[in-house]
Coordinates of C-alpha atoms in Angstrom, one line a residue:
Chain A
M1 CA 1.2 -61.2 19.9
V2 CA -2.2 -63.0 20.5
E3 CA -5.2 -61.4 22.1
V4 CA -8.4 -63.5 22.4
T5 CA -11.3 -61.8 24.1
N6 CA -14.6 -63.4 25.1
L7 CA -14.6 -65.9 22.3
C8 CA -17.8 -67.9 21.8
K9 CA -18.9 -70.6 19.3
K10 CA -22.4 -72.0 19.1
F11 CA -23.3 -75.0 16.9
N12 CA -27.1 -74.7 16.8
S13 CA -28.0 -75.0 20.5
F14 CA -24.6 -76.5 21.6
E15 CA -22.1 -74.0 23.0
A16 CA -18.7 -75.4 22.2
V17 CA -16.7 -72.4 23.4
R18 CA -18.1 -70.1 26.0
G19 CA -16.3 -66.8 26.6
V20 CA -12.7 -67.8 26.3
S21 CA -10.2 -65.0 26.9
F22 CA -6.4 -65.1 27.0
S23 CA -3.3 -63.5 25.6
I24 CA 0.1 -64.8 24.5
Q25 CA 3.2 -62.7 24.6
K26 CA 5.8 -62.7 21.9
G27 CA 8.3 -65.5 22.2
E28 CA 6.2 -67.5 24.6
I29 CA 5.3 -71.2 24.5
F30 CA 1.6 -71.3 25.5
G31 CA 0.1 -74.6 26.4
F32 CA -3.6 -75.1 25.8
L33 CA -4.9 -78.2 27.7
G34 CA -8.2 -79.8 28.3
P35 CA -10.0 -83.1 28.1
N36 CA -11.4 -84.4 24.8
G37 CA -14.4 -82.3 23.6
A38 CA -13.5 -79.4 25.8
G39 CA -13.3 -76.9 22.9
K40 CA -9.6 -76.9 22.2
T41 CA -9.9 -77.7 18.4
T42 CA -12.8 -75.3 18.0
T43 CA -10.8 -72.5 19.6
I44 CA -7.8 -73.2 17.4
N45 CA -10.1 -73.4 14.3
M46 CA -11.5 -70.0 15.2
M47 CA -8.0 -68.5 15.7
T48 CA -6.7 -69.9 12.4
G49 CA -9.8 -69.1 10.2
L50 CA -11.3 -72.6 9.8
T51 CA -14.3 -71.7 11.9
L52 CA -16.2 -68.4 12.3
P53 CA -16.7 -67.3 15.9
S54 CA -20.3 -66.7 17.0
S55 CA -19.0 -63.7 19.0
G56 CA -15.8 -62.3 20.6
N57 CA -12.6 -60.9 19.3
I58 CA -9.3 -62.3 18.1
K59 CA -6.2 -60.3 17.4
I60 CA -3.1 -62.0 16.1
A61 CA 0.2 -60.4 15.0
G62 CA -1.6 -57.0 15.0
F63 CA -4.4 -58.1 12.7
D64 CA -8.1 -58.7 13.3
G65 CA -8.6 -62.4 13.3
I66 CA -12.1 -62.2 11.8
R67 CA -12.0 -59.3 9.4
E68 CA -8.3 -59.7 8.3
I69 CA -8.1 -63.5 8.5
K70 CA -6.0 -63.8 5.3
K71 CA -3.4 -61.4 6.8
V72 CA -3.4 -63.4 10.0
Q73 CA -2.9 -66.7 8.0
G74 CA 0.1 -65.2 6.3
N75 CA 1.7 -64.8 9.8
I76 CA 0.8 -68.1 11.4
G77 CA 1.9 -71.7 10.8
I78 CA -0.4 -74.6 11.6
V79 CA 0.6 -78.2 12.4
P80 CA -2.6 -80.2 12.8
D81 CA -2.9 -83.3 15.0
E82 CA -2.8 -85.6 12.0
S83 CA -0.1 -85.3 9.3
N84 CA -2.0 -83.9 6.3
L85 CA 0.6 -83.6 3.6
Y86 CA 0.3 -85.2 0.2
D87 CA 1.1 -88.9 0.0
E88 CA 1.9 -88.8 -3.7
L89 CA 4.6 -86.0 -3.3
S90 CA 8.1 -86.4 -2.0
G91 CA 9.2 -84.7 1.2
R92 CA 10.9 -82.1 -0.8
D93 CA 8.0 -81.5 -3.1
N94 CA 5.6 -81.2 -0.2
L95 CA 7.7 -78.5 1.4
M96 CA 8.1 -76.7 -2.0
F97 CA 4.4 -76.8 -2.5
C98 CA 3.6 -75.5 1.0
A99 CA 6.0 -72.6 0.5
S100 CA 4.3 -71.7 -2.8
L101 CA 1.0 -71.3 -1.0
Y102 CA 2.6 -68.4 0.9
G103 CA 3.9 -66.8 -2.4
M104 CA 7.6 -67.6 -1.8
E105 CA 9.7 -67.3 -5.0
K106 CA 11.3 -70.5 -6.3
A107 CA 14.9 -69.7 -5.3
K108 CA 13.9 -68.8 -1.8
R109 CA 11.7 -72.0 -1.7
E110 CA 14.6 -74.2 -2.7
V111 CA 16.9 -72.7 0.0
R112 CA 14.3 -72.9 2.7
T113 CA 13.3 -76.5 1.8
Q114 CA 16.9 -77.7 1.8
M115 CA 17.6 -76.0 5.1
L116 CA 14.5 -77.5 6.8
L117 CA 15.1 -81.0 5.5
K118 CA 18.6 -80.8 7.0
Q119 CA 17.4 -79.2 10.3
F120 CA 14.8 -81.9 10.7
G121 CA 17.2 -84.7 9.8
L122 CA 15.2 -85.5 6.7
D123 CA 17.7 -84.5 4.0
Q124 CA 18.4 -88.2 3.1
T125 CA 14.7 -88.8 2.5
G126 CA 13.9 -85.7 0.5
K127 CA 13.0 -87.7 -2.6
K128 CA 11.0 -90.4 -0.8
L129 CA 7.2 -90.2 -1.2
F130 CA 5.4 -89.0 1.9
K131 CA 3.3 -92.1 2.0
H132 CA 6.5 -94.2 2.6
F133 CA 7.6 -92.1 5.6
S134 CA 7.5 -93.5 9.2
K135 CA 5.0 -91.8 11.6
G136 CA 7.8 -89.8 13.3
M137 CA 9.2 -88.6 9.9
K138 CA 5.7 -87.6 8.9
R139 CA 5.3 -85.5 12.0
K140 CA 8.6 -83.9 11.5
L141 CA 7.9 -83.0 7.9
T142 CA 4.4 -81.7 8.9
I143 CA 6.1 -79.4 11.4
A144 CA 8.6 -78.3 8.8
A145 CA 5.7 -77.5 6.4
G146 CA 4.1 -75.4 9.2
I147 CA 7.2 -73.2 9.5
I148 CA 8.3 -73.1 5.9
H149 CA 7.2 -69.5 5.6
E150 CA 8.8 -68.5 8.9
P151 CA 5.6 -67.7 10.7
K152 CA 5.5 -65.4 13.8
I153 CA 3.2 -67.8 15.6
L154 CA 3.1 -71.6 15.3
F155 CA 0.0 -73.6 16.3
L156 CA 1.0 -77.2 17.2
D157 CA -1.8 -79.6 17.8
E158 CA -0.7 -82.7 19.6
P159 CA 2.7 -82.8 18.0
T160 CA 4.0 -86.0 19.7
T161 CA 0.9 -88.1 20.0
G162 CA 1.2 -91.6 18.5
I163 CA 4.9 -91.5 17.6
D164 CA 7.9 -93.3 19.0
V165 CA 9.8 -92.0 22.1
E166 CA 12.9 -91.0 20.1
S167 CA 11.0 -89.0 17.5
A168 CA 8.9 -87.4 20.3
R169 CA 12.1 -86.4 22.0
Q170 CA 13.5 -84.9 18.8
I171 CA 10.3 -83.0 18.1
R172 CA 10.3 -81.5 21.7
Q173 CA 13.9 -80.4 21.0
L174 CA 12.8 -78.8 17.7
I175 CA 10.0 -77.0 19.4
Q176 CA 12.5 -75.5 21.9
D177 CA 14.9 -74.6 19.1
L178 CA 12.1 -72.9 17.2
N179 CA 11.1 -70.9 20.3
A180 CA 14.7 -70.0 20.9
Q181 CA 14.8 -68.5 17.4
G182 CA 11.9 -66.2 18.4
C183 CA 8.8 -68.2 17.2
T184 CA 5.8 -67.9 19.5
I185 CA 4.2 -71.3 20.0
F186 CA 0.6 -72.3 20.8
L187 CA 0.7 -75.9 21.9
T188 CA -2.0 -78.4 22.7
T189 CA -1.0 -81.8 24.1
H190 CA -2.3 -84.7 26.1
Y191 CA 1.2 -85.3 27.6
I192 CA 1.1 -83.2 30.7
E193 CA 4.8 -83.7 31.3
E194 CA 5.4 -82.3 27.8
A195 CA 3.5 -79.2 28.7
E196 CA 5.2 -79.0 32.0
R197 CA 8.6 -79.2 30.4
L198 CA 8.0 -76.9 27.4
C199 CA 5.4 -74.3 28.3
D200 CA 5.9 -70.9 29.8
R201 CA 2.2 -70.5 30.6
I202 CA -0.7 -72.9 30.4
G203 CA -4.4 -72.5 30.0
F204 CA -6.9 -75.2 31.0
I205 CA -10.2 -75.4 29.1
V206 CA -13.1 -77.5 30.3
D207 CA -16.6 -77.5 28.8
G208 CA -15.8 -74.6 26.6
Q209 CA -14.5 -72.4 29.4
M210 CA -11.0 -71.3 30.4
V211 CA -10.9 -72.6 34.0
A212 CA -7.3 -71.9 34.9
L213 CA -4.5 -69.9 33.4
G214 CA -1.0 -69.1 34.5
N215 CA 2.6 -70.1 34.7
L216 CA 3.6 -73.4 36.3
D217 CA 4.1 -71.9 39.8
E218 CA 0.8 -70.2 39.7
L219 CA -1.0 -73.3 38.7
M220 CA 0.8 -75.6 41.1
G221 CA 0.0 -73.3 44.0
E222 CA -3.4 -75.0 44.1
V223 CA -2.0 -78.4 44.7
Q224 CA 1.3 -77.7 46.3
K225 CA -0.2 -77.8 49.8
E226 CA -1.3 -81.4 49.2
H227 CA 0.6 -84.5 50.4
Q228 CA 0.5 -87.5 48.2
M229 CA 1.6 -91.1 48.1
I230 CA 1.4 -93.7 45.4
F231 CA 1.0 -97.4 46.2
T232 CA 1.7 -100.1 43.6
F233 CA 0.4 -103.6 44.1
E234 CA 0.9 -107.0 42.4
Q235 CA -2.8 -107.7 42.4
G236 CA -5.7 -105.5 41.2
T237 CA -6.9 -102.5 43.2
H238 CA -10.5 -102.5 42.1
S239 CA -12.1 -103.0 45.6
L240 CA -9.3 -101.3 47.4
E241 CA -10.3 -97.8 46.4
K242 CA -13.7 -98.1 48.0
S243 CA -12.6 -99.9 51.2
M244 CA -9.7 -97.5 51.8
S245 CA -11.9 -94.5 51.3
Q246 CA -14.3 -95.9 53.9
S247 CA -11.6 -96.6 56.4
F248 CA -9.7 -93.3 55.9
P249 CA -12.3 -90.6 55.2
E250 CA -9.7 -87.9 55.7
L251 CA -7.8 -89.1 52.7
S252 CA -8.8 -88.9 49.1
V253 CA -8.1 -92.1 47.3
Y254 CA -7.8 -92.3 43.5
R255 CA -7.3 -95.4 41.4
I256 CA -4.7 -94.5 38.8
N257 CA -4.8 -97.9 37.0
E258 CA -5.3 -101.6 37.7
H259 CA -2.2 -101.9 40.0
S260 CA -1.8 -98.4 41.4
I261 CA -3.7 -96.0 43.7
R262 CA -2.9 -92.5 44.8
I263 CA -3.8 -91.1 48.1
S264 CA -3.7 -87.4 48.9
S265 CA -4.5 -85.2 51.9
D266 CA -4.0 -81.7 53.1
E267 CA -2.4 -83.1 56.3
K268 CA 0.8 -85.1 56.4
I269 CA 0.0 -88.8 55.5
S270 CA 0.9 -91.3 58.2
L271 CA 2.1 -94.5 56.7
M272 CA 1.7 -96.9 59.6
P273 CA -2.1 -97.0 59.8
I274 CA -2.3 -97.5 56.1
M275 CA 0.2 -100.4 56.1
K276 CA -1.8 -102.0 59.0
F277 CA -5.0 -101.7 57.0
L278 CA -3.4 -103.2 53.8
E279 CA -2.0 -106.1 55.9
Q280 CA -5.5 -106.8 57.2
E281 CA -6.8 -106.7 53.7
K282 CA -4.0 -109.1 52.6
V283 CA -2.8 -106.7 49.9
L284 CA 0.7 -105.7 50.7
P285 CA 2.1 -103.1 48.3
R286 CA 5.1 -103.8 46.1
E287 CA 6.1 -100.1 46.3
A288 CA 5.0 -97.0 48.3
R289 CA 6.3 -93.6 47.1
I290 CA 5.9 -90.1 48.5
M291 CA 5.0 -87.9 45.5
K292 CA 5.7 -84.2 44.8
P293 CA 2.6 -82.7 43.2
S294 CA 2.8 -82.2 39.5
L295 CA 0.9 -80.5 36.7
E296 CA -1.0 -83.7 36.2
D297 CA -2.5 -83.3 39.7
V298 CA -3.6 -79.8 38.7
F299 CA -5.2 -81.3 35.5
I300 CA -7.0 -84.0 37.5
K301 CA -8.1 -81.5 40.1
I302 CA -9.5 -79.1 37.4
T303 CA -11.0 -81.6 35.0
G304 CA -11.7 -84.6 37.2
I305 CA -10.4 -86.8 34.4
G306 CA -7.6 -89.3 34.6
L307 CA -4.9 -88.7 32.0
D308 CA -4.5 -92.4 31.1
K309 CA -8.2 -92.5 30.2
M310 CA -7.8 -89.4 28.1
K311 CA -4.7 -90.6 26.2
K312 CA -6.3 -93.9 25.5
E313 CA -9.4 -92.2 24.1
K314 CA -7.3 -89.9 21.9
E315 CA -5.0 -92.7 20.6
G316 CA -7.9 -95.0 20.0
K317 CA -9.5 -92.2 18.0
K318 CA -6.3 -91.8 15.9
K319 CA -6.1 -95.5 15.1
Chain B
M1 CA 2.9 -61.9 -7.8
K2 CA 2.4 -63.9 -4.5
K3 CA -1.1 -64.9 -5.6
A4 CA 0.2 -66.0 -9.0
I5 CA 2.8 -68.2 -7.3
A6 CA 0.2 -69.8 -5.1
F7 CA -2.2 -70.3 -8.0
W8 CA 0.6 -71.9 -10.1
G9 CA 1.7 -74.0 -7.1
I10 CA -1.7 -75.5 -6.6
L11 CA -2.2 -76.1 -10.3
M12 CA 1.1 -77.9 -10.7
K13 CA 0.6 -80.0 -7.6
D14 CA -2.8 -81.2 -8.9
M15 CA -1.3 -82.0 -12.3
K16 CA 1.5 -84.0 -10.7
T17 CA -0.6 -85.8 -8.1
Y18 CA -3.8 -86.4 -10.1
Y19 CA -4.1 -85.5 -13.7
L20 CA -0.8 -86.7 -15.1
K21 CA -1.0 -90.1 -13.4
P22 CA -0.9 -93.0 -15.8
P23 CA -4.5 -94.2 -15.0
N24 CA -5.9 -90.8 -15.8
I25 CA -3.9 -90.5 -19.1
S26 CA -5.2 -93.9 -20.2
W27 CA -8.7 -92.8 -19.2
G28 CA -8.4 -89.9 -21.6
I29 CA -7.6 -92.3 -24.4
I30 CA -9.8 -95.3 -23.6
F31 CA -12.9 -93.2 -23.0
P32 CA -13.3 -91.6 -26.5
V33 CA -12.3 -94.9 -28.1
S34 CA -15.0 -96.8 -26.2
W35 CA -17.6 -94.2 -27.1
T36 CA -16.7 -94.4 -30.8
L37 CA -16.9 -98.2 -30.6
M38 CA -20.3 -97.9 -28.9
F39 CA -21.7 -95.8 -31.7
F40 CA -20.1 -98.2 -34.3
L41 CA -21.9 -101.2 -32.7
R42 CA -25.1 -99.2 -32.6
S43 CA -25.1 -98.3 -36.3
S44 CA -23.9 -101.8 -37.3
I45 CA -23.0 -100.7 -40.8
E46 CA -20.5 -97.9 -40.7
V47 CA -19.8 -95.0 -38.4
D48 CA -20.3 -91.4 -39.5
I49 CA -17.2 -90.3 -37.5
R50 CA -17.8 -86.6 -38.2
G51 CA -21.4 -86.9 -37.2
I52 CA -20.6 -88.5 -33.8
L53 CA -17.5 -86.3 -33.1
P54 CA -19.4 -83.5 -31.2
G55 CA -21.0 -86.1 -29.0
V56 CA -17.8 -88.0 -28.2
M57 CA -16.0 -84.8 -27.5
A58 CA -18.8 -83.5 -25.2
L59 CA -19.1 -86.7 -23.2
S60 CA -15.3 -87.0 -22.9
I61 CA -15.2 -83.6 -21.3
L62 CA -18.2 -84.1 -19.1
F63 CA -17.2 -87.5 -17.7
G64 CA -13.5 -86.6 -17.4
T65 CA -13.9 -83.3 -15.5
T66 CA -16.9 -84.0 -13.2
S67 CA -15.3 -87.3 -12.1
M68 CA -11.9 -86.0 -11.5
L69 CA -12.8 -82.8 -9.6
A70 CA -15.5 -84.3 -7.5
V71 CA -13.3 -87.2 -6.5
T72 CA -10.0 -85.2 -5.9
I73 CA -11.7 -82.6 -3.7
T74 CA -13.7 -85.1 -1.7
F75 CA -10.5 -87.2 -1.3
E76 CA -8.5 -84.2 -0.1
R77 CA -11.3 -83.3 2.3
R78 CA -11.2 -86.8 3.8
S79 CA -7.5 -86.8 4.2
R80 CA -7.7 -83.2 5.6
S81 CA -5.1 -81.9 3.1
F82 CA -7.7 -79.6 1.8
E83 CA -7.5 -77.8 5.2
R84 CA -4.0 -76.8 4.3
L85 CA -5.3 -74.9 1.3
L86 CA -8.1 -73.2 3.3
L87 CA -5.5 -72.1 5.8
A88 CA -3.3 -70.5 3.1
P89 CA -3.3 -66.7 2.8
I90 CA -5.2 -66.7 -0.5
S91 CA -8.8 -65.9 -1.2
L92 CA -11.3 -68.7 -1.5
K93 CA -12.2 -67.8 -5.0
L94 CA -8.5 -67.8 -6.1
L95 CA -8.1 -71.1 -4.4
M96 CA -11.1 -72.7 -6.1
L97 CA -10.0 -71.3 -9.5
A98 CA -6.6 -72.9 -9.0
K99 CA -8.2 -76.2 -7.9
T100 CA -10.5 -76.2 -10.9
S101 CA -7.9 -75.1 -13.5
G102 CA -6.3 -78.6 -13.5
A103 CA -9.6 -80.3 -14.2
I104 CA -10.4 -77.7 -17.0
F105 CA -7.1 -78.4 -18.6
F106 CA -7.7 -82.2 -18.3
G107 CA -11.1 -81.6 -20.0
L108 CA -9.5 -79.7 -22.8
V109 CA -7.0 -82.4 -23.5
N110 CA -9.7 -85.1 -23.3
A111 CA -11.8 -83.2 -25.8
F112 CA -9.1 -83.1 -28.4
I113 CA -8.1 -86.8 -28.2
P114 CA -11.2 -87.8 -30.3
V115 CA -10.3 -85.0 -32.8
L116 CA -6.8 -86.4 -33.1
F117 CA -8.2 -90.0 -33.6
A118 CA -10.7 -88.7 -36.2
S119 CA -8.0 -87.0 -38.1
F120 CA -6.5 -90.4 -39.0
F121 CA -9.8 -91.5 -40.7
I122 CA -11.5 -88.4 -42.0
S123 CA -10.8 -84.9 -43.4
L124 CA -11.3 -82.2 -40.8
Q125 CA -11.7 -79.5 -43.4
G126 CA -14.5 -77.1 -42.9
I127 CA -14.5 -77.2 -39.1
Q128 CA -14.8 -73.8 -37.5
W129 CA -11.9 -74.1 -35.0
L130 CA -12.3 -70.9 -33.0
P131 CA -16.0 -71.5 -32.0
L132 CA -15.0 -75.2 -31.4
F133 CA -12.2 -74.2 -29.1
F134 CA -14.5 -71.8 -27.1
A135 CA -17.2 -74.5 -26.9
V136 CA -14.7 -77.0 -25.6
L137 CA -13.3 -74.5 -23.1
L138 CA -16.8 -73.5 -21.8
I139 CA -18.0 -77.1 -21.6
A140 CA -14.9 -77.9 -19.6
V141 CA -15.4 -74.9 -17.4
T142 CA -19.1 -75.7 -16.7
S143 CA -18.5 -79.4 -16.2
T144 CA -15.7 -78.7 -13.8
F145 CA -17.8 -76.3 -11.8
L146 CA -20.6 -78.9 -11.8
G147 CA -18.0 -81.3 -10.4
L148 CA -17.1 -78.7 -7.8
F149 CA -20.7 -78.2 -6.9
I150 CA -21.0 -81.9 -6.4
A151 CA -17.8 -82.1 -4.3
V152 CA -19.2 -79.5 -1.9
A153 CA -22.4 -81.4 -1.5
V154 CA -21.0 -84.8 -0.5
N155 CA -18.7 -86.2 2.1
E156 CA -17.4 -89.5 0.7
V157 CA -15.6 -90.3 -2.5
F158 CA -18.3 -92.9 -3.5
E159 CA -21.0 -90.4 -2.9
A160 CA -19.3 -88.0 -5.4
Q161 CA -19.5 -90.7 -8.1
T162 CA -23.1 -91.5 -7.4
F163 CA -24.1 -87.9 -7.2
S164 CA -22.2 -87.1 -10.4
N165 CA -24.2 -89.7 -12.3
F166 CA -27.4 -88.2 -11.0
F167 CA -26.5 -85.1 -13.1
R168 CA -24.6 -86.7 -16.0
F169 CA -26.9 -89.3 -17.3
P170 CA -30.0 -87.2 -17.6
M171 CA -27.8 -84.5 -19.2
M172 CA -26.4 -87.0 -21.7
F173 CA -29.8 -88.1 -22.9
L174 CA -31.5 -84.7 -22.9
C175 CA -28.8 -82.4 -24.3
G176 CA -29.5 -83.3 -28.0
L177 CA -26.6 -85.7 -28.4
F178 CA -28.6 -88.9 -29.2
I179 CA -32.0 -87.3 -30.0
P180 CA -32.2 -83.7 -31.3
V181 CA -33.8 -81.4 -28.7
Q182 CA -36.6 -80.5 -31.2
A183 CA -37.5 -84.2 -31.5
L184 CA -37.8 -84.7 -27.7
P185 CA -41.3 -85.0 -26.2
L186 CA -42.7 -81.5 -25.6
F187 CA -42.7 -81.8 -21.8
L188 CA -38.9 -82.7 -21.8
Q189 CA -37.8 -79.8 -24.1
P190 CA -37.8 -77.2 -21.3
V191 CA -35.6 -79.5 -19.2
S192 CA -33.1 -79.6 -22.1
F193 CA -32.8 -75.8 -22.0
V194 CA -31.7 -75.7 -18.4
L195 CA -28.8 -78.1 -19.0
P196 CA -25.5 -76.4 -19.9
L197 CA -24.4 -79.3 -22.0
T198 CA -27.3 -78.6 -24.5
Y199 CA -25.7 -75.3 -25.4
G200 CA -22.2 -76.8 -25.5
V201 CA -23.2 -79.6 -27.8
D202 CA -25.1 -77.2 -30.1
I203 CA -22.0 -75.1 -30.5
L204 CA -19.9 -78.2 -31.3
K205 CA -22.5 -79.4 -33.8
N206 CA -22.5 -76.0 -35.5
A207 CA -18.7 -75.8 -35.5
I208 CA -18.1 -79.3 -36.8
N209 CA -21.1 -80.1 -39.1
G210 CA -23.1 -76.8 -39.2
D211 CA -26.2 -78.6 -37.9
G212 CA -26.8 -76.8 -34.6
F213 CA -30.1 -75.0 -34.0
M214 CA -28.9 -71.9 -32.1
S215 CA -26.4 -69.3 -33.1
F216 CA -23.0 -69.0 -31.4
G217 CA -24.1 -65.5 -30.1
I218 CA -26.8 -67.2 -28.0
S219 CA -25.1 -70.4 -26.9
L220 CA -21.7 -69.0 -25.9
P221 CA -23.0 -66.4 -23.4
I222 CA -25.5 -68.8 -21.9
L223 CA -22.8 -71.4 -21.4
L224 CA -20.6 -68.8 -19.8
G225 CA -23.5 -67.7 -17.6
F226 CA -23.9 -71.4 -16.4
G227 CA -20.2 -71.5 -15.5
L228 CA -20.3 -68.3 -13.5
V229 CA -23.5 -69.3 -11.6
L230 CA -22.1 -72.7 -10.7
F231 CA -18.8 -71.2 -9.6
F232 CA -20.4 -68.6 -7.3
L233 CA -22.9 -71.2 -5.9
S234 CA -20.0 -73.6 -5.1
T235 CA -17.8 -71.0 -3.5
R236 CA -20.7 -69.7 -1.4
N237 CA -21.5 -73.3 -0.4
I238 CA -17.9 -73.9 0.6
Q239 CA -17.9 -70.8 2.7
K240 CA -21.1 -72.0 4.4
K241 CA -20.2 -75.7 4.8
W242 CA -16.5 -75.8 5.2
I243 CA -15.7 -72.6 7.1
Y244 CA -18.7 -72.9 9.3

């Protein structure tokens, strides 16, 4: 369905994307993850026709993504990271307009609009202006606009960032429903647990290069051998990371946030010496948990970036 | 058929969201009335309504179309809704024709409001309506494409307004509206001839009062040429700047 080969993009002397290659099978949910500025958006823009590649090939739905971009655009749906529908139009009129861009006839537009408003739980708000929608409703309508023409592939850029928990849950369910109906999905997200739950395969991009690609088991193989524990404290952990690393050089110590640290090792972690050390330091933990490695660990291992920091950066940018 | 549906969809959306909004409709009425009043104050005795009609019509089109298009496109670029149009499976030229059609229509309507007002006070007999209509259409087309050219050159809405004035005011004073082109200082006359509005105003003067200095056969093709050049320059710039 999608074949990207050796894709590169240069902005003057800066190489934003460097030889990215991957393929996506029909009916797959493909996650595309990476830290801010890694080249995710540039890659999506090249695949959807908003940016011209410097070199490389793209094939989508059987069409050349560079020479036949208008044919490609007829087969894809795009949901950007910010809802970009028209404030002065109602939910219904926004969908009707988006359908007209794909040349759908009026009768078909009406039916499809009604159907999507109902499917997305927006049928009661169809006449309300878009500017009066809540954030969650805006995201849902933007997704509905992305699939109004029944695309073969849907590009979803950060679909649940910045919205409430319930709306995010509904959107995840909608993504799964769309996929069950046969739509291939290309998903970027900062919520690793979302990618873990939804995606069949995941690609990690760092500094413009695809550094890891595979299904969950393949990616987890890297960290599955690791043993991990998380300690949560009442007080701050600022100095603890350093002193612990010095006292236990065989462990890698990572400060997750103000009150939590994670320790990991290739060997089984022995709890007693750590507890003794913490007692000496007069910082007894409130909680100590043995952790199963997750995709988040893969992400941190690959990118070296904490997810909390990345989410804050992204959400700060959106505000 | 699919292209026609997309074209019509964009045009109708723009009409609904921008051009048929009450502030814009009132602009279409207030602007020609203010210009007529300005000429009245200037003459201090009585206004030669027929004499000032070509000028009021030309300025109504110029200010209406350039402002609207430059602002709406810049606004859509800022809110990223313009991306939605660029991602649609229609060619860039068709997309830009659809985007500009609303402004051209707005310019046409703006031009005929002074004519409507004038009809209450003077007889409109003797006006050559066909050349007048073509002149209005071509002024609306060139002014709209000038607005498009400006929209592609700027990033912010306020820049669009400032940059529009950079073109509009010199054009207003050098196109023969206030001072006939032949009466301008010799060094300024060549500048007049590279302004599209000079040709539009001349056709309007010829059609309304018969006092233009070029024939329709010269002015109309030149004006059409300006429109085409501005359109192709703008679409080329969009391709270079927005699909980089």
